[in-house]
PDB file of C-alpha atoms in Angstrom:
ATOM      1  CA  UNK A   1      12.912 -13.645   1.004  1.00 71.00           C
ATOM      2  CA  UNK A   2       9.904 -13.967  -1.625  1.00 84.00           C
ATOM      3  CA  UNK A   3       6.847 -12.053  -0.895  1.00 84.00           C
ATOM      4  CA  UNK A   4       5.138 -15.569  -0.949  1.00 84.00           C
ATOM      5  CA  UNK A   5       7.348 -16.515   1.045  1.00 89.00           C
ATOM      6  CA  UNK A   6       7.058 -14.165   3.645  1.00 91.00           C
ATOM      7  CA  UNK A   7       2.942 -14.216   3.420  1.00 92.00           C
ATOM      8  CA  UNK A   8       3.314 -17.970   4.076  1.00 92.00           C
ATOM      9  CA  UNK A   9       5.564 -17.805   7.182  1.00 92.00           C
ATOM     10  CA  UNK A  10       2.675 -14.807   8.315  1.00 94.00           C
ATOM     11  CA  UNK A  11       0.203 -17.435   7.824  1.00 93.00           C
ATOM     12  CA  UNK A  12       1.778 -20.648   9.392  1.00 92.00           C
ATOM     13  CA  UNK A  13       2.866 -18.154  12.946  1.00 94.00           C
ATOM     14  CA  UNK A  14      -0.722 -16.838  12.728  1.00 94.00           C
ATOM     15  CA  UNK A  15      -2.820 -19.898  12.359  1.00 93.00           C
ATOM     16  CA  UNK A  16      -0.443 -23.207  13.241  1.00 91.00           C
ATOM     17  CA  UNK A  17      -2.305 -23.153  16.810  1.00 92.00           C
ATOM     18  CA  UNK A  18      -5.312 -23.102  15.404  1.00 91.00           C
ATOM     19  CA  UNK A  19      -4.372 -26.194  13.177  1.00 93.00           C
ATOM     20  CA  UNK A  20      -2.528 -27.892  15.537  1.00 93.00           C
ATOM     21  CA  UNK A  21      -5.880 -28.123  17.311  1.00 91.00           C
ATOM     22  CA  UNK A  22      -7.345 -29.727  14.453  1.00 89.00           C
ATOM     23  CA  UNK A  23      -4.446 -31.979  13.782  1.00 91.00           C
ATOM     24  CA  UNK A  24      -4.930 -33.504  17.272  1.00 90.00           C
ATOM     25  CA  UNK A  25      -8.412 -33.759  16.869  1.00 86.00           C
ATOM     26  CA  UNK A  26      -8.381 -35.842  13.113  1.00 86.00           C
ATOM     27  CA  UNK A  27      -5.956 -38.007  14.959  1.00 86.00           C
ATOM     28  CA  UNK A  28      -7.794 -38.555  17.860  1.00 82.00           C
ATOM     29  CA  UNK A  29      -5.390 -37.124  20.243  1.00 83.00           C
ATOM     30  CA  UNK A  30      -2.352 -38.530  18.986  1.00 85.00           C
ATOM     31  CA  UNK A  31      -0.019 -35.837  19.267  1.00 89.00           C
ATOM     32  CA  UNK A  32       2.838 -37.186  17.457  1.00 90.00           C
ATOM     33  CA  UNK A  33       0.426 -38.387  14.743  1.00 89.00           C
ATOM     34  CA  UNK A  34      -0.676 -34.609  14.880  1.00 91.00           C
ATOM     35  CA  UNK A  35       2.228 -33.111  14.713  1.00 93.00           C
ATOM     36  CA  UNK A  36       3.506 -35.215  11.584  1.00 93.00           C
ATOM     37  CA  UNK A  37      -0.003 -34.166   9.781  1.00 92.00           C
ATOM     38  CA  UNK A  38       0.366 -30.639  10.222  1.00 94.00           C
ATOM     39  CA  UNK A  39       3.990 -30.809   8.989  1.00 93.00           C
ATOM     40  CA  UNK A  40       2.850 -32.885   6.063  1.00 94.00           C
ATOM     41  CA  UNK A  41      -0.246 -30.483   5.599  1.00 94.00           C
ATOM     42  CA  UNK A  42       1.676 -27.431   5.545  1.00 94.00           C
ATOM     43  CA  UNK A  43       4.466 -28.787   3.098  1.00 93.00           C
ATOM     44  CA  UNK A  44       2.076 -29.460   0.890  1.00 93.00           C
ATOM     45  CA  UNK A  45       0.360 -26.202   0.957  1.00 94.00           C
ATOM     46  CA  UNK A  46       3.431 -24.315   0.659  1.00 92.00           C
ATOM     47  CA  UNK A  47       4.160 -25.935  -2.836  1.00 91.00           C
ATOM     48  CA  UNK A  48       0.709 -24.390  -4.093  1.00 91.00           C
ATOM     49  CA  UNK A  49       0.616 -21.534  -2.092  1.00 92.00           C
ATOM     50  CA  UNK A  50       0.694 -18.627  -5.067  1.00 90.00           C
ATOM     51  CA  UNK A  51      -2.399 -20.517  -6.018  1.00 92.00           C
ATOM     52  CA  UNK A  52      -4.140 -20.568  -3.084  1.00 91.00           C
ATOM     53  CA  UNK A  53      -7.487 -18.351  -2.459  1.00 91.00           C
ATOM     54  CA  UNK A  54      -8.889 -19.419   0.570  1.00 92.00           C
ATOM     55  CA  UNK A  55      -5.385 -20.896   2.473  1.00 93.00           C
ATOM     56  CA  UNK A  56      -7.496 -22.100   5.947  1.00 92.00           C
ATOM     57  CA  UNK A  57      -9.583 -24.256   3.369  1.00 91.00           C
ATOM     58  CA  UNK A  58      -6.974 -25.372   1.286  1.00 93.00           C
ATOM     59  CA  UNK A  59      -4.946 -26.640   4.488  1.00 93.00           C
ATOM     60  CA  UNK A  60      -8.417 -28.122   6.201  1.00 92.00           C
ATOM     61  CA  UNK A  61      -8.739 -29.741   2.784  1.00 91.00           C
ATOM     62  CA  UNK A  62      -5.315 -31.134   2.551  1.00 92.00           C
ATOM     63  CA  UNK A  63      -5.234 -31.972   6.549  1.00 92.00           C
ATOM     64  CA  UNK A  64      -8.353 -34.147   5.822  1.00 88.00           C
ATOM     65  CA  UNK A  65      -7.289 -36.107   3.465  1.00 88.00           C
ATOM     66  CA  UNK A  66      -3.888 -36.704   4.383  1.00 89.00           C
ATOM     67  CA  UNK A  67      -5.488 -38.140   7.340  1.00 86.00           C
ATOM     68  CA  UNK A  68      -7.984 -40.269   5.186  1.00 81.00           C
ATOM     69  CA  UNK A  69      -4.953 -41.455   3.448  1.00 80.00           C
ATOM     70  CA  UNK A  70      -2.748 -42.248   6.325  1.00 75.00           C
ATOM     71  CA  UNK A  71      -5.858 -44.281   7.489  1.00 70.00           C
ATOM     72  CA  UNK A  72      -6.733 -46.659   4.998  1.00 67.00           C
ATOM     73  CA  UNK A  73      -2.891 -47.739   4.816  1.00 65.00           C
ATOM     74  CA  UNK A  74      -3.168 -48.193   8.399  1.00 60.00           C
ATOM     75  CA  UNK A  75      -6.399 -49.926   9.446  1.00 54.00           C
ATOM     76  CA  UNK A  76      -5.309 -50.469  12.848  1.00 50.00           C
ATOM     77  CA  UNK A  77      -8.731 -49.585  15.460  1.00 50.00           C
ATOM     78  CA  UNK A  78      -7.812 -49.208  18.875  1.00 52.00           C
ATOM     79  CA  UNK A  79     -10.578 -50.541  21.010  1.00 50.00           C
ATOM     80  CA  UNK A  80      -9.556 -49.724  24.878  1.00 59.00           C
ATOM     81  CA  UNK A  81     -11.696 -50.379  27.735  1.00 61.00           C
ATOM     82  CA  UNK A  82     -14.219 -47.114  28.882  1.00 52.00           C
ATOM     83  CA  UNK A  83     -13.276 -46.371  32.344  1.00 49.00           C
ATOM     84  CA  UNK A  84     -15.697 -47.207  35.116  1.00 55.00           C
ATOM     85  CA  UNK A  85     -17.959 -43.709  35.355  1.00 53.00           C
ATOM     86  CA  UNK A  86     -16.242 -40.992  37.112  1.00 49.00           C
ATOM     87  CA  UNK A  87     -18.231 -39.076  40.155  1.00 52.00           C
ATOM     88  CA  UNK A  88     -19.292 -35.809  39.126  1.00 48.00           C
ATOM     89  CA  UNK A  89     -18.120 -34.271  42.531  1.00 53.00           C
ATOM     90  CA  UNK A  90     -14.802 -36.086  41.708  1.00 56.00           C
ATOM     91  CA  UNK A  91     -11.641 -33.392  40.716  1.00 57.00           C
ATOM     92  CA  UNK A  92     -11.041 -36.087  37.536  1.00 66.00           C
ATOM     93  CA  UNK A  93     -14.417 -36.158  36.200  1.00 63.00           C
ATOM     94  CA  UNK A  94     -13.519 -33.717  33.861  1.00 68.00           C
ATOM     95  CA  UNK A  95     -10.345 -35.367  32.889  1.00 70.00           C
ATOM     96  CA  UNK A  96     -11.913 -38.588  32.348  1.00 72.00           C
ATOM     97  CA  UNK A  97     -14.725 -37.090  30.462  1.00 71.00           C
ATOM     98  CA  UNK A  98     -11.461 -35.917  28.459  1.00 75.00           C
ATOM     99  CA  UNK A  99     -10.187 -39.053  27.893  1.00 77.00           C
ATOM    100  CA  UNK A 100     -13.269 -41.062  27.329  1.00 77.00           C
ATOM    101  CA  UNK A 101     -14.173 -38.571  24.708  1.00 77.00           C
ATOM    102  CA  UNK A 102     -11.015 -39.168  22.579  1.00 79.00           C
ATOM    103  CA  UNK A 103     -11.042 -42.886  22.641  1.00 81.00           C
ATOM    104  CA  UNK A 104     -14.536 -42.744  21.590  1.00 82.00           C
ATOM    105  CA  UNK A 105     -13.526 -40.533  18.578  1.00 82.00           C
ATOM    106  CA  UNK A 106     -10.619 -43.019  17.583  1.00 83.00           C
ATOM    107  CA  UNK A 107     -13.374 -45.530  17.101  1.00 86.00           C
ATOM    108  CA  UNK A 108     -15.031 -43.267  14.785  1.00 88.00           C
ATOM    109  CA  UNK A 109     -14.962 -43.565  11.092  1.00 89.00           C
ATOM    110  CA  UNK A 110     -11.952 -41.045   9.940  1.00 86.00           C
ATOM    111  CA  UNK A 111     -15.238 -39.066   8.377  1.00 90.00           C
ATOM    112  CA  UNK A 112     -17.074 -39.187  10.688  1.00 91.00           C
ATOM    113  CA  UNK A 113     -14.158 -38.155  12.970  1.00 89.00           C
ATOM    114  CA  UNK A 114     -13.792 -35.089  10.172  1.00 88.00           C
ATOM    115  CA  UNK A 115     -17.391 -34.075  10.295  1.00 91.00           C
ATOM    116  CA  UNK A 116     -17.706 -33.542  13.943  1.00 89.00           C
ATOM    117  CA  UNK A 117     -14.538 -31.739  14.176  1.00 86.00           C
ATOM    118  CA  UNK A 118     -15.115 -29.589  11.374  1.00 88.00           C
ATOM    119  CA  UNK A 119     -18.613 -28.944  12.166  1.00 89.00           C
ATOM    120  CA  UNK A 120     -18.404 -28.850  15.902  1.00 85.00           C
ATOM    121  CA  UNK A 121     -15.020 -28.151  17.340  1.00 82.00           C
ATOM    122  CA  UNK A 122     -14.081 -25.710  14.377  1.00 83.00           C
ATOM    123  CA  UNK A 123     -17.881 -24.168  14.563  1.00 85.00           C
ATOM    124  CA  UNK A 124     -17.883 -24.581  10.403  1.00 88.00           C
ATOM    125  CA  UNK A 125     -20.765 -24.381   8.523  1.00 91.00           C
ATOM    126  CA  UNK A 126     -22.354 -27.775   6.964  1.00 93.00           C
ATOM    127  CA  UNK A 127     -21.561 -25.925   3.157  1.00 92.00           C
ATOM    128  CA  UNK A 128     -18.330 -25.159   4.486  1.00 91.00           C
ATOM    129  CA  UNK A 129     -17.627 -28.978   6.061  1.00 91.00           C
ATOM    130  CA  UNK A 130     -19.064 -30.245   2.756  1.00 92.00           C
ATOM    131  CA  UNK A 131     -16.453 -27.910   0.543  1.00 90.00           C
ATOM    132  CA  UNK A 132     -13.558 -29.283   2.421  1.00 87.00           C
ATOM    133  CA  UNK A 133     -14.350 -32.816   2.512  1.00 88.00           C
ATOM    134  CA  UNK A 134     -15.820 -32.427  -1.126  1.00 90.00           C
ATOM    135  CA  UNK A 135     -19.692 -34.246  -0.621  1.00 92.00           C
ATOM    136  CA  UNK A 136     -22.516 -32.768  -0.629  1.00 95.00           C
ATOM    137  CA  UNK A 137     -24.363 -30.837   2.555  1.00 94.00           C
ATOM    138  CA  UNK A 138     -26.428 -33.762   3.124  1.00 95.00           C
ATOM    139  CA  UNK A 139     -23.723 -36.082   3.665  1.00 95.00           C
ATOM    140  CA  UNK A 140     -22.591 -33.821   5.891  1.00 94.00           C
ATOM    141  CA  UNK A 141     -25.554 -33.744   7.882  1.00 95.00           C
ATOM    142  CA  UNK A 142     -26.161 -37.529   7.786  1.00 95.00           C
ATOM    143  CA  UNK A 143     -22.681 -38.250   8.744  1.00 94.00           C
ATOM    144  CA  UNK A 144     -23.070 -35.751  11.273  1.00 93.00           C
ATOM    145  CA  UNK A 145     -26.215 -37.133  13.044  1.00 93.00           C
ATOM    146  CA  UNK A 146     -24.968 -41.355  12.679  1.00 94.00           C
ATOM    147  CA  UNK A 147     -21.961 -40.036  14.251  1.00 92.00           C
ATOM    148  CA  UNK A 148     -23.074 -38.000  17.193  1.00 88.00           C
ATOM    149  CA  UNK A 149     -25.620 -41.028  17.444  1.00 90.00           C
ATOM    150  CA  UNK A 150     -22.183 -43.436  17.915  1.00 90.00           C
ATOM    151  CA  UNK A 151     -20.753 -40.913  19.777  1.00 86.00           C
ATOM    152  CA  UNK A 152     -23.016 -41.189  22.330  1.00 86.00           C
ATOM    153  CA  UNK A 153     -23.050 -44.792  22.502  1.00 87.00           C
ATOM    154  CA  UNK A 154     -19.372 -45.061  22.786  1.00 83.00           C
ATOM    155  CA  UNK A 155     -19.363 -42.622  25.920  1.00 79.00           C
ATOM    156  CA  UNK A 156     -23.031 -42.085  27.150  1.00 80.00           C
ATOM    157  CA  UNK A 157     -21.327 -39.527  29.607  1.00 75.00           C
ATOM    158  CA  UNK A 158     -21.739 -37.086  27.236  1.00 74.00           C
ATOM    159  CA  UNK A 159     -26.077 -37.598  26.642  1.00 70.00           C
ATOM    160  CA  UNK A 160     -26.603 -34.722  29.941  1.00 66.00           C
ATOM    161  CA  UNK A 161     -24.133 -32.228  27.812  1.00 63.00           C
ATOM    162  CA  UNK A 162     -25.608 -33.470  24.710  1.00 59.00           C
ATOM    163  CA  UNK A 163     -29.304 -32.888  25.757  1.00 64.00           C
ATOM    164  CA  UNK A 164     -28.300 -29.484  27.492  1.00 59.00           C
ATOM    165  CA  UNK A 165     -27.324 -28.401  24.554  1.00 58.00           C
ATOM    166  CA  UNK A 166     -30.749 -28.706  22.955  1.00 56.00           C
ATOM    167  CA  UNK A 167     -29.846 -30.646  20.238  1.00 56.00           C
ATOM    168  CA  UNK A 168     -32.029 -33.858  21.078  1.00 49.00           C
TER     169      UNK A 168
END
């Protein structure tokens, strides 16, 4: 076995959680979509991975626009019905929250999806976010702030862990 090789296998046992995370999140919680991303993602780093500096980039990179891609051939926008609003004493609340949370990020934009993700979930930097999706830092914040803004319309829920959080 190939030194590259074997520094690639390293990399995908170290990190595929990590990325598998991501995965699910780009596809809003599709975990077959997910999984068939990551695979994708990862073939296609493995052809260019003696040229690779920064290999978590390079797969964000490639991860994000695979998904891009996959979307504009699709154009399908799965619209379901928000659930009535859970009791916060209730043992489901937070599974609800859960679910109302990932159908209102599969009626994002696929960038917008990306930016809050990226920025958010994967705690990146907005000069980081901007690298990877290749625009500039303050597309990345505008993107950012329309689509917390639709986030919140989609499932108001989340405004009291929104404004908690102190960014209002």
């Amino acid at each position: 076995m190939s030194a590259n090789r074997r520094e690639f296998d390293e990399f995908v046992a170290a990190r595929s959680a990590a990325f598998m995370r991501l995965a699910y999140l780009l596809t809003a919680g599709d975990q077959h979509a997910a999984e068939d991303l990551l695979q994708t993602s990862l073939a296609k780093t493995a052809l260019k991975w003696s040229k690779i500096d920064d290999p978590d980039g390079y797969l964000r990179q490639v991860m994000y626009r695979q998904q891009i891609s996959w979307w504009r051939r699709r154009r399908e926008y799965a619209v379901p019905e928000i659930p009535e609003q859970a009791n916060a004493a209730d043992a489901t609340h937070g599974v609800e929250l859960k679910i109302m949370v990932q159908n209102a990020l599969g009626r994002l934009t696929a960038k917008q999806r990306a930016v809050l993700v990226l920025r958010y979930f994967e705690d990146q930097s907005e000069s980081t976010v901007a690298a990877t999706l290749g625009c500039s830092i303050g597309t990345v914040r505008s993107t950012a702030h329309r689509a917390l803004a639709r986030l919140l319309q989609l499932c108001p829920e989340l405004h009291d862990l929104y404004t908690r959080s102190g960014r209002t």
